[in-house]
PDB file of C-alpha atoms in Angstrom:
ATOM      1  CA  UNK A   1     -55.165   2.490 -16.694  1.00 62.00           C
ATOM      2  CA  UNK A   2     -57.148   6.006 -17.729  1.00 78.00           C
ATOM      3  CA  UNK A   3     -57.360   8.221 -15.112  1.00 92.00           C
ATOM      4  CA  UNK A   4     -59.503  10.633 -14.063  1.00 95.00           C
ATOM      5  CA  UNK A   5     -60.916  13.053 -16.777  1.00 95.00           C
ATOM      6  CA  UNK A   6     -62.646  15.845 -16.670  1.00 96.00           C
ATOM      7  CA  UNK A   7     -64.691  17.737 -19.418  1.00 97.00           C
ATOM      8  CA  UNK A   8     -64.563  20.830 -20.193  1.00 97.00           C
ATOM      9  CA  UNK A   9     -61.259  22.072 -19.149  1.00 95.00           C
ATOM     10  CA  UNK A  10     -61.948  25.335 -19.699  1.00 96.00           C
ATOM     11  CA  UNK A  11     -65.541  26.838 -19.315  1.00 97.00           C
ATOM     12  CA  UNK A  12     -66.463  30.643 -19.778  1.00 98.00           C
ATOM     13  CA  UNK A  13     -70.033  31.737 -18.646  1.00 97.00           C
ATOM     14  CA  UNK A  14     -72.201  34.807 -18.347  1.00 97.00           C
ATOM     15  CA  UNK A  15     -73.891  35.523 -14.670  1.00 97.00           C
ATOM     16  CA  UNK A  16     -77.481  33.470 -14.733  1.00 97.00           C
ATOM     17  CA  UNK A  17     -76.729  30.915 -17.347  1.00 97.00           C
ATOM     18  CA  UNK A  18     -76.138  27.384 -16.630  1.00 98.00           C
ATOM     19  CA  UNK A  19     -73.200  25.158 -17.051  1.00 98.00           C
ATOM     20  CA  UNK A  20     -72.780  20.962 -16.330  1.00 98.00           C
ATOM     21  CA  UNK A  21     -69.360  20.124 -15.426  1.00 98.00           C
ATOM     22  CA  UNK A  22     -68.496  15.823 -16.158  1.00 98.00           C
ATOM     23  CA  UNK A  23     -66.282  14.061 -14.376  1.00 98.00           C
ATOM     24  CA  UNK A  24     -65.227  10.182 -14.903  1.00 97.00           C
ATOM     25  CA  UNK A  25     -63.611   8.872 -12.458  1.00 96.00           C
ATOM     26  CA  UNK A  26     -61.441   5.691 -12.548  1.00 94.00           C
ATOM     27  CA  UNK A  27     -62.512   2.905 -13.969  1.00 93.00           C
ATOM     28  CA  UNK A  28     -64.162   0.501 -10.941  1.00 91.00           C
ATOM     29  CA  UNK A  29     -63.558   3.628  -8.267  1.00 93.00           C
ATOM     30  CA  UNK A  30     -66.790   3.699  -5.931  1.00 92.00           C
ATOM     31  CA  UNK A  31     -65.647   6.952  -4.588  1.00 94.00           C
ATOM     32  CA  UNK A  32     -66.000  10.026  -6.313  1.00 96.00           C
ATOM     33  CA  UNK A  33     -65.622  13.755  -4.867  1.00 96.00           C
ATOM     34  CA  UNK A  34     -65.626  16.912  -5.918  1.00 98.00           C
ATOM     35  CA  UNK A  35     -63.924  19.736  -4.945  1.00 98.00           C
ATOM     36  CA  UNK A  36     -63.279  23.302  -5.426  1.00 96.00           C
ATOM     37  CA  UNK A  37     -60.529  26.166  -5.430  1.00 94.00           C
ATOM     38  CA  UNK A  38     -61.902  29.670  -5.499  1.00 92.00           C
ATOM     39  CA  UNK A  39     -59.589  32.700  -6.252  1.00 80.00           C
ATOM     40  CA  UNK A  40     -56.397  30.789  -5.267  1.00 77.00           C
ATOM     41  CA  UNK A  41     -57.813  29.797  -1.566  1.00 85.00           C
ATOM     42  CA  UNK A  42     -57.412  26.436  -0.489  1.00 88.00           C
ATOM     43  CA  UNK A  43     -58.737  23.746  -1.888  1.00 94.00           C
ATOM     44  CA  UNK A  44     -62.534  23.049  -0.841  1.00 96.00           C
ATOM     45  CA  UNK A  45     -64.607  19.576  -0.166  1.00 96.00           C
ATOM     46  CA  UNK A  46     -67.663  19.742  -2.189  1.00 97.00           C
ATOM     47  CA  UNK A  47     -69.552  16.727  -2.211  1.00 96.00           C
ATOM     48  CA  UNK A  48     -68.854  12.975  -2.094  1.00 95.00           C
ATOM     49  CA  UNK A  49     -70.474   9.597  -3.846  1.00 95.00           C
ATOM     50  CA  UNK A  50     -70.316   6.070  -3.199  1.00 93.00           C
ATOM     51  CA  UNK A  51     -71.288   4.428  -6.578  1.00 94.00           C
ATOM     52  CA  UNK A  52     -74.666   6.707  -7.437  1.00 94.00           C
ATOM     53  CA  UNK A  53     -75.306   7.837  -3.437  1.00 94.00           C
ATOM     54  CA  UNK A  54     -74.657  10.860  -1.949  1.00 95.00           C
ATOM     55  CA  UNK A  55     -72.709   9.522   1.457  1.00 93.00           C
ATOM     56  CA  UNK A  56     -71.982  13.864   2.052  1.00 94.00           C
ATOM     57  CA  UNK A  57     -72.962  16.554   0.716  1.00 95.00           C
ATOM     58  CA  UNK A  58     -72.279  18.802   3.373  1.00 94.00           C
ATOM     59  CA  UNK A  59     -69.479  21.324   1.386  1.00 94.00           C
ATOM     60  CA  UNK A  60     -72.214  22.119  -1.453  1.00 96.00           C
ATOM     61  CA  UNK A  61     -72.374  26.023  -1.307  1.00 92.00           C
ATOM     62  CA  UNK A  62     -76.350  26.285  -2.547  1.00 93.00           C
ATOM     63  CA  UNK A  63     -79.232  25.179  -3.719  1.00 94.00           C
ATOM     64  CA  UNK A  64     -77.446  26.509  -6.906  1.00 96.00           C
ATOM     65  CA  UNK A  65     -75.255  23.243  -7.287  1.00 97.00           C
ATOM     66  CA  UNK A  66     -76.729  19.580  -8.380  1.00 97.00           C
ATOM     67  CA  UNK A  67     -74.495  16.832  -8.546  1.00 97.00           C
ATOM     68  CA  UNK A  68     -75.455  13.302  -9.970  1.00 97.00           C
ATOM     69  CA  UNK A  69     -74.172  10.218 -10.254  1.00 96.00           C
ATOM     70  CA  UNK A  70     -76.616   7.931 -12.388  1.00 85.00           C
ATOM     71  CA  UNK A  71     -75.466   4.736 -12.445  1.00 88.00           C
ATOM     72  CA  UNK A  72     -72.396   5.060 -10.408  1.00 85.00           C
ATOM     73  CA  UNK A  73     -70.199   5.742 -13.357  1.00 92.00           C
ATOM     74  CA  UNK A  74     -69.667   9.411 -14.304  1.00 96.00           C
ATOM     75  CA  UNK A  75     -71.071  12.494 -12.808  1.00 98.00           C
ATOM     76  CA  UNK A  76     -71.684  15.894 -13.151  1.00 98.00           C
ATOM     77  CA  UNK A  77     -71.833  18.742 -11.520  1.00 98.00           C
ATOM     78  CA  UNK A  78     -74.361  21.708 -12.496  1.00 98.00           C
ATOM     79  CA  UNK A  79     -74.531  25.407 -11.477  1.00 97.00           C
ATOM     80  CA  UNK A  80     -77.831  26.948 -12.508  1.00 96.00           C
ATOM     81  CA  UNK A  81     -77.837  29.791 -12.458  1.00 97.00           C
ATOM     82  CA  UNK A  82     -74.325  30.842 -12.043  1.00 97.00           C
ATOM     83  CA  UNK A  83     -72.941  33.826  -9.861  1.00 97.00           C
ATOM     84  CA  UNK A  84     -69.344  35.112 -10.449  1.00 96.00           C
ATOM     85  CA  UNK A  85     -68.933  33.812  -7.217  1.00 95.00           C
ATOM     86  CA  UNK A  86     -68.618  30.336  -8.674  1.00 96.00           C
ATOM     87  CA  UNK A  87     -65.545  30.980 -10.448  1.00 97.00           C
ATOM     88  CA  UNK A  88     -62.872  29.028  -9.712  1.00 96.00           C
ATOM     89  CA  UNK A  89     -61.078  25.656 -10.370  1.00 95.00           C
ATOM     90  CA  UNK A  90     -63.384  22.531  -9.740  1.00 97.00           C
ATOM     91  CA  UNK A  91     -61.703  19.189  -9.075  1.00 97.00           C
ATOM     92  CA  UNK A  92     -62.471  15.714  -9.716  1.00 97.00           C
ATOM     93  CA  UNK A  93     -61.190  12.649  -7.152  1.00 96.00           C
ATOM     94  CA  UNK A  94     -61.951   8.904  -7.230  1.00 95.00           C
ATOM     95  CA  UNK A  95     -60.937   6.392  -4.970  1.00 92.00           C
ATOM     96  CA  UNK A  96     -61.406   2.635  -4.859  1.00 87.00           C
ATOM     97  CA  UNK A  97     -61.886   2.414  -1.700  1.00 81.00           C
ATOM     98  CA  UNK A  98     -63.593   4.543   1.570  1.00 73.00           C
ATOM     99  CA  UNK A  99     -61.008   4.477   4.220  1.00 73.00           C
ATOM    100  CA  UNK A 100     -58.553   7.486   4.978  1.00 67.00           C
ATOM    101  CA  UNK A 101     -55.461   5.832   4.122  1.00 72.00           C
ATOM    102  CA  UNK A 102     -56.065   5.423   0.741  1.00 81.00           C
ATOM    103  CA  UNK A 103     -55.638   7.952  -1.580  1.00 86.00           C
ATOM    104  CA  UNK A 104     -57.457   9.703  -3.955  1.00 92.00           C
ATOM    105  CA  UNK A 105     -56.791  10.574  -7.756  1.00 93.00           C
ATOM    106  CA  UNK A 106     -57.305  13.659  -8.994  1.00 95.00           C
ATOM    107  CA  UNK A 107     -58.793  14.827 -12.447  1.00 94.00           C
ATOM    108  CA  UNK A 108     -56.528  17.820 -13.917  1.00 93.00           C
ATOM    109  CA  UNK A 109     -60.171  20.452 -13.402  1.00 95.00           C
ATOM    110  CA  UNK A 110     -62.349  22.472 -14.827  1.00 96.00           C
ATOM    111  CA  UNK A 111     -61.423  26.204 -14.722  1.00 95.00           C
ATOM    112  CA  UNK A 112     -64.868  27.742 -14.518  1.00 97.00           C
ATOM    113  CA  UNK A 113     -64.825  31.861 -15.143  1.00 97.00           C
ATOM    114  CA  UNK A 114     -68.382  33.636 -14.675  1.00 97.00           C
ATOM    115  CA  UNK A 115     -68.591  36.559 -15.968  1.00 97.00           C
TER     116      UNK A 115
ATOM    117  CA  UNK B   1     -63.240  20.889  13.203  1.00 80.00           C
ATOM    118  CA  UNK B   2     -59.635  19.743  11.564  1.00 87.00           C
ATOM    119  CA  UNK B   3     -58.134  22.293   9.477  1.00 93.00           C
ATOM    120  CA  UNK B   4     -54.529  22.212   8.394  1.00 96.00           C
ATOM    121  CA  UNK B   5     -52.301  25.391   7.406  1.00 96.00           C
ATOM    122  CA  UNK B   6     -49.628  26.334   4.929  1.00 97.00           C
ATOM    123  CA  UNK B   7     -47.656  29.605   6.325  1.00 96.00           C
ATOM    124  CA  UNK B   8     -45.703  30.366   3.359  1.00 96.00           C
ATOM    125  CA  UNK B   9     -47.728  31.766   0.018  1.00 95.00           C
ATOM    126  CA  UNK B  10     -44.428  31.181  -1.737  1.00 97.00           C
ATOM    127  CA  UNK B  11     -40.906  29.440  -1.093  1.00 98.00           C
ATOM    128  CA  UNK B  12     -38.346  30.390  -3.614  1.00 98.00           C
ATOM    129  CA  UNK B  13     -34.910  27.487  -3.775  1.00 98.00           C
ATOM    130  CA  UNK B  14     -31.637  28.166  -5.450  1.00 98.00           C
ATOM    131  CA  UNK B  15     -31.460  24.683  -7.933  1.00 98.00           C
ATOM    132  CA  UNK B  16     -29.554  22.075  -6.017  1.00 97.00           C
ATOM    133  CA  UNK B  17     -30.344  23.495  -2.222  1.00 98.00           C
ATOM    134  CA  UNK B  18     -32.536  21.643  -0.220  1.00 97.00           C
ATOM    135  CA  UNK B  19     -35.838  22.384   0.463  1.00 97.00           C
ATOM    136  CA  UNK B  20     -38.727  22.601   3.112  1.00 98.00           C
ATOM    137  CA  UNK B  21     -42.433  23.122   2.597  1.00 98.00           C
ATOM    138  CA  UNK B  22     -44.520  23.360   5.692  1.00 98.00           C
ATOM    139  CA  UNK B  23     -47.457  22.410   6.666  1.00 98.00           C
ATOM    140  CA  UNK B  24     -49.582  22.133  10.303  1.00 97.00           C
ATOM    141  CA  UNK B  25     -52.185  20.201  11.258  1.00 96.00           C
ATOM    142  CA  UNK B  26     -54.891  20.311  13.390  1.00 93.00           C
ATOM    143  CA  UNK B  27     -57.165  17.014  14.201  1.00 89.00           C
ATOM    144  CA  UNK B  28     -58.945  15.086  17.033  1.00 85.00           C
ATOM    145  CA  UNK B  29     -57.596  11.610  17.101  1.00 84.00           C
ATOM    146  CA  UNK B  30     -54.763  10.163  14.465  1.00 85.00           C
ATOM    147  CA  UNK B  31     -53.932  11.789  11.511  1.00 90.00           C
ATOM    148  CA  UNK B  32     -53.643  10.742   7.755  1.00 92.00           C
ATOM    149  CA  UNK B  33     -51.877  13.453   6.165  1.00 95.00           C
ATOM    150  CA  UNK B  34     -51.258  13.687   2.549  1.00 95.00           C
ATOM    151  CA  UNK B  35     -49.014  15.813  -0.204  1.00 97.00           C
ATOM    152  CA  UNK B  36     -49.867  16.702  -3.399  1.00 96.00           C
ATOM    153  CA  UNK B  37     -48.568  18.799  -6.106  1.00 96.00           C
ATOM    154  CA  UNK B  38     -50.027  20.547  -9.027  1.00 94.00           C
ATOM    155  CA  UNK B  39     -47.643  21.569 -12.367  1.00 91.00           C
ATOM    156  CA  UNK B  40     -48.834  24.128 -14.561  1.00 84.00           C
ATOM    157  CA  UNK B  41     -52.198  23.439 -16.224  1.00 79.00           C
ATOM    158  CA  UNK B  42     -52.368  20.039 -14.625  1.00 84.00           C
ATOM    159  CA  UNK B  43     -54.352  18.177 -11.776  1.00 86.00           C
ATOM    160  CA  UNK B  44     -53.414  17.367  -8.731  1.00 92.00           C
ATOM    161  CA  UNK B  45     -50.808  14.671  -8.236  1.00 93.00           C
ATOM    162  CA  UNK B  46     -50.405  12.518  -5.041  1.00 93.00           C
ATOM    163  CA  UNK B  47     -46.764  12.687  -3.443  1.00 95.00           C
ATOM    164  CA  UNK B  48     -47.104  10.719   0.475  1.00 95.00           C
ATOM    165  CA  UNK B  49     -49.012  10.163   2.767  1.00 93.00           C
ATOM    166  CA  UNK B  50     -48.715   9.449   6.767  1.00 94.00           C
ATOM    167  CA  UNK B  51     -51.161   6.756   8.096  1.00 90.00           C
ATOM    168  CA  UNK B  52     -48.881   5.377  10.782  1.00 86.00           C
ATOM    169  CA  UNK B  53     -45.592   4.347  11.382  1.00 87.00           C
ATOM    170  CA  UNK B  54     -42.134   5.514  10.788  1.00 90.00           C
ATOM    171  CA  UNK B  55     -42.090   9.406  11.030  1.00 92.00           C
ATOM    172  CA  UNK B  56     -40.233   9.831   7.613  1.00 95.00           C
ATOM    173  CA  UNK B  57     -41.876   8.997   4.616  1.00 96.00           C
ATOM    174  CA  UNK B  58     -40.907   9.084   1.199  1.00 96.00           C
ATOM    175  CA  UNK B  59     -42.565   9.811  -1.579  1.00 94.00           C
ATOM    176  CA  UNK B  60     -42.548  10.473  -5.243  1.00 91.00           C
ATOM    177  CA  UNK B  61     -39.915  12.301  -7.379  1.00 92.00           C
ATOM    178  CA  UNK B  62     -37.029  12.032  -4.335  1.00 95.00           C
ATOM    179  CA  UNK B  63     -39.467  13.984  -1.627  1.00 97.00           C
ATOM    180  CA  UNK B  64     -40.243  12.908   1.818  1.00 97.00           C
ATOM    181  CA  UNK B  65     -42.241  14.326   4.949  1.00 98.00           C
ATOM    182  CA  UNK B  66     -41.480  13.864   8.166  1.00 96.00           C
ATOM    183  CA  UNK B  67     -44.505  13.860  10.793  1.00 96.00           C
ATOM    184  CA  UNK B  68     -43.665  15.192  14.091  1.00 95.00           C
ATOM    185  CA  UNK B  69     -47.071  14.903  16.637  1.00 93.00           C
ATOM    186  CA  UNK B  70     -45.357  17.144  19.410  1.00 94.00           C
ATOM    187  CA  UNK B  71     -45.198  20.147  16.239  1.00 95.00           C
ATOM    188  CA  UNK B  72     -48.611  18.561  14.966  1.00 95.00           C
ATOM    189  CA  UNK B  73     -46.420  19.595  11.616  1.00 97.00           C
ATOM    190  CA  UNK B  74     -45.820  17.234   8.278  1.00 98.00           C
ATOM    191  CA  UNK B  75     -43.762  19.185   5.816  1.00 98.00           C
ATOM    192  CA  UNK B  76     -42.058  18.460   2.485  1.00 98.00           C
ATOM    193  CA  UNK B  77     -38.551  17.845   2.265  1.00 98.00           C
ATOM    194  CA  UNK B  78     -36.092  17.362  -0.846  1.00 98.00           C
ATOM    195  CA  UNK B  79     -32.561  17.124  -0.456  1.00 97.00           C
ATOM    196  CA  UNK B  80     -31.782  18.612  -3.321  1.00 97.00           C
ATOM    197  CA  UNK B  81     -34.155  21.230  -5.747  1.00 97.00           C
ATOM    198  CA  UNK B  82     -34.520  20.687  -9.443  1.00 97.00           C
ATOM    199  CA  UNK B  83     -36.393  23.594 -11.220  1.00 97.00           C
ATOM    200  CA  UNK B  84     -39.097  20.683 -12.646  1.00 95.00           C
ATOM    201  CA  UNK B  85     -40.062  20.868  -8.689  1.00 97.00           C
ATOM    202  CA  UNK B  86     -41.559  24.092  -9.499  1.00 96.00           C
ATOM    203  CA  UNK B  87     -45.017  23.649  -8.682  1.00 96.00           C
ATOM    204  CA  UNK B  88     -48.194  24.930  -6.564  1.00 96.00           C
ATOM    205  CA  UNK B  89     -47.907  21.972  -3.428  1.00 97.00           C
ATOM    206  CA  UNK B  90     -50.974  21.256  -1.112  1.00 97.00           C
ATOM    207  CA  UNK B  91     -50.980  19.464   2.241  1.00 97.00           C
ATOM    208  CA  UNK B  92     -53.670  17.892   3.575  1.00 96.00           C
ATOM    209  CA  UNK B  93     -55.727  15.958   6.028  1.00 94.00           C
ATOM    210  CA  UNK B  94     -58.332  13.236   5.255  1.00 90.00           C
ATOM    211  CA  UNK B  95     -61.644  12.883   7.781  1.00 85.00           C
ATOM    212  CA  UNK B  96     -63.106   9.737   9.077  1.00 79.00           C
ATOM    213  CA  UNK B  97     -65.644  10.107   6.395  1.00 79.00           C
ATOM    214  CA  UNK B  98     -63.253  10.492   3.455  1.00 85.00           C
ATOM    215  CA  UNK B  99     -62.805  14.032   2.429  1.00 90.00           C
ATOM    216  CA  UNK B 100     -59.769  15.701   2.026  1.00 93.00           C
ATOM    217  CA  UNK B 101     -59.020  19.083   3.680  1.00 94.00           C
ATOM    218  CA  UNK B 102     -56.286  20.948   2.525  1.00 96.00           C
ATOM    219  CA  UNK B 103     -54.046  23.880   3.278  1.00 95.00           C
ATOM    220  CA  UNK B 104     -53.786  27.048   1.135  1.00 94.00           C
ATOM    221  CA  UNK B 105     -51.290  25.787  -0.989  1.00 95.00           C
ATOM    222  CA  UNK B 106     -47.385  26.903  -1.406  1.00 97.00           C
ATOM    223  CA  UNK B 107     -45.650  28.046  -4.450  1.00 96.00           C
ATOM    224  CA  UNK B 108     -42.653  26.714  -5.011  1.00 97.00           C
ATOM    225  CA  UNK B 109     -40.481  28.284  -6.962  1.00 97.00           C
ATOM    226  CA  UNK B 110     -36.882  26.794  -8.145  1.00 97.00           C
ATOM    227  CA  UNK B 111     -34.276  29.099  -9.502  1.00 96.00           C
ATOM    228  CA  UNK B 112     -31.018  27.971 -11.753  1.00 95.00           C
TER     229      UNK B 112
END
């Protein structure tokens, strides 16, 4: 079984331009989330989906960031325009299922660096 | 609001020495409290978790937690080190609605 991948890996920006960060999660995982880790703080809740709805969206910094989910598959994640405030590490999780006790599985990231 | 805490930035472990990584909690109601672990240019990885039940769970790679509700406290325990446990580890606590929320994070560091 894949898990879950994340594209790019590695993304190097100017301030103002725009980049779209993808994210597939597990292959029949309704859950998908996305978090964040910003100059080595701890790891931040960004935004979660359950197949192509938003169920909370409540860690999303700014109007700045738009995450979709067409079709409940893969989704991205785009910063328009981007601040060097937005650099940092941005995860990937999918889980099967809602509930707390199960886990989720995490994508290795996107290191974003705005320069 | 829950929030848990990591007080160490770093732990370093002579190779073969056990080790402790801690981690607090704070939540209304039960927690579920998770580990995971992150190697060098890789993702997280999940270690345990805590749901209910026996205090001592054991995880992945020869670790185990032990939850302790009077310390509201869940850390990481390994008998013995290996210097492949060198790693950035996160605790963390999952809402009702799903979303993790995690400590700092500790660096572990193993020494030969």
């Amino acid at each position: 079984e894949a898990g879950v991948t994340q594209f790019p890996s590695h993304s190097v920006i100017e301030k103002g331009q725009t980049v779209t960060l993808r994210c597939d999660p597990i292959s029949g995982h309704d859950n998908l989330y996305w978090y964040r880790r910003v100059m080595g703080k701890e790891i931040k809740f960004l935004l979660h989906f359950v197949k192509e709805s938003k169920q909370d969206e409540s860690g999303m910094p700014n109007n700045r960031f738009l995450a979709e989910r067409t079709g409940g598959t893969y989704s991205t994640l785009k910063v328009q325009p981007a601040e060097l405030e937005d650099s940092g590490v941005y995860f990937c999780a999918s889980s099967q299922w809602q509930g707390a006790a199960y886990e989720q599985y995490f994508g290795p990231g996107t290191r974003l660096t705005v320069t | 609001a829950q929030s848990v805490a990591q007080p160490e930035d770093q732990v370093n472990v002579a190779e073969g020495n056990p080790l402790t990584v801690k981690c607090t909690y704070s939540v209304s109601g039960n927690p579920y409290l998770f580990w995971y672990v992150q190697y060098p240019n890789r993702g997280l990885q999940f270690l345990l978790k805590y749901i209910t039940g026996d205090n001592l769970v054991k995880g992945s790679y020869g670790f185990e937690a032990e939850f302790n509700k009077s310390q509201t406290s869940f850390h990481l325990k390994k008998p013995s080190a290996l210097v492949s446990d060198s790693a950035l580890y996160f605790c963390a606590v999952r809402d009702r609605g799903g979303k993790l929320i995690f400590g700092q994070g500790t660096e572990l560091s193993v020494k030969p």
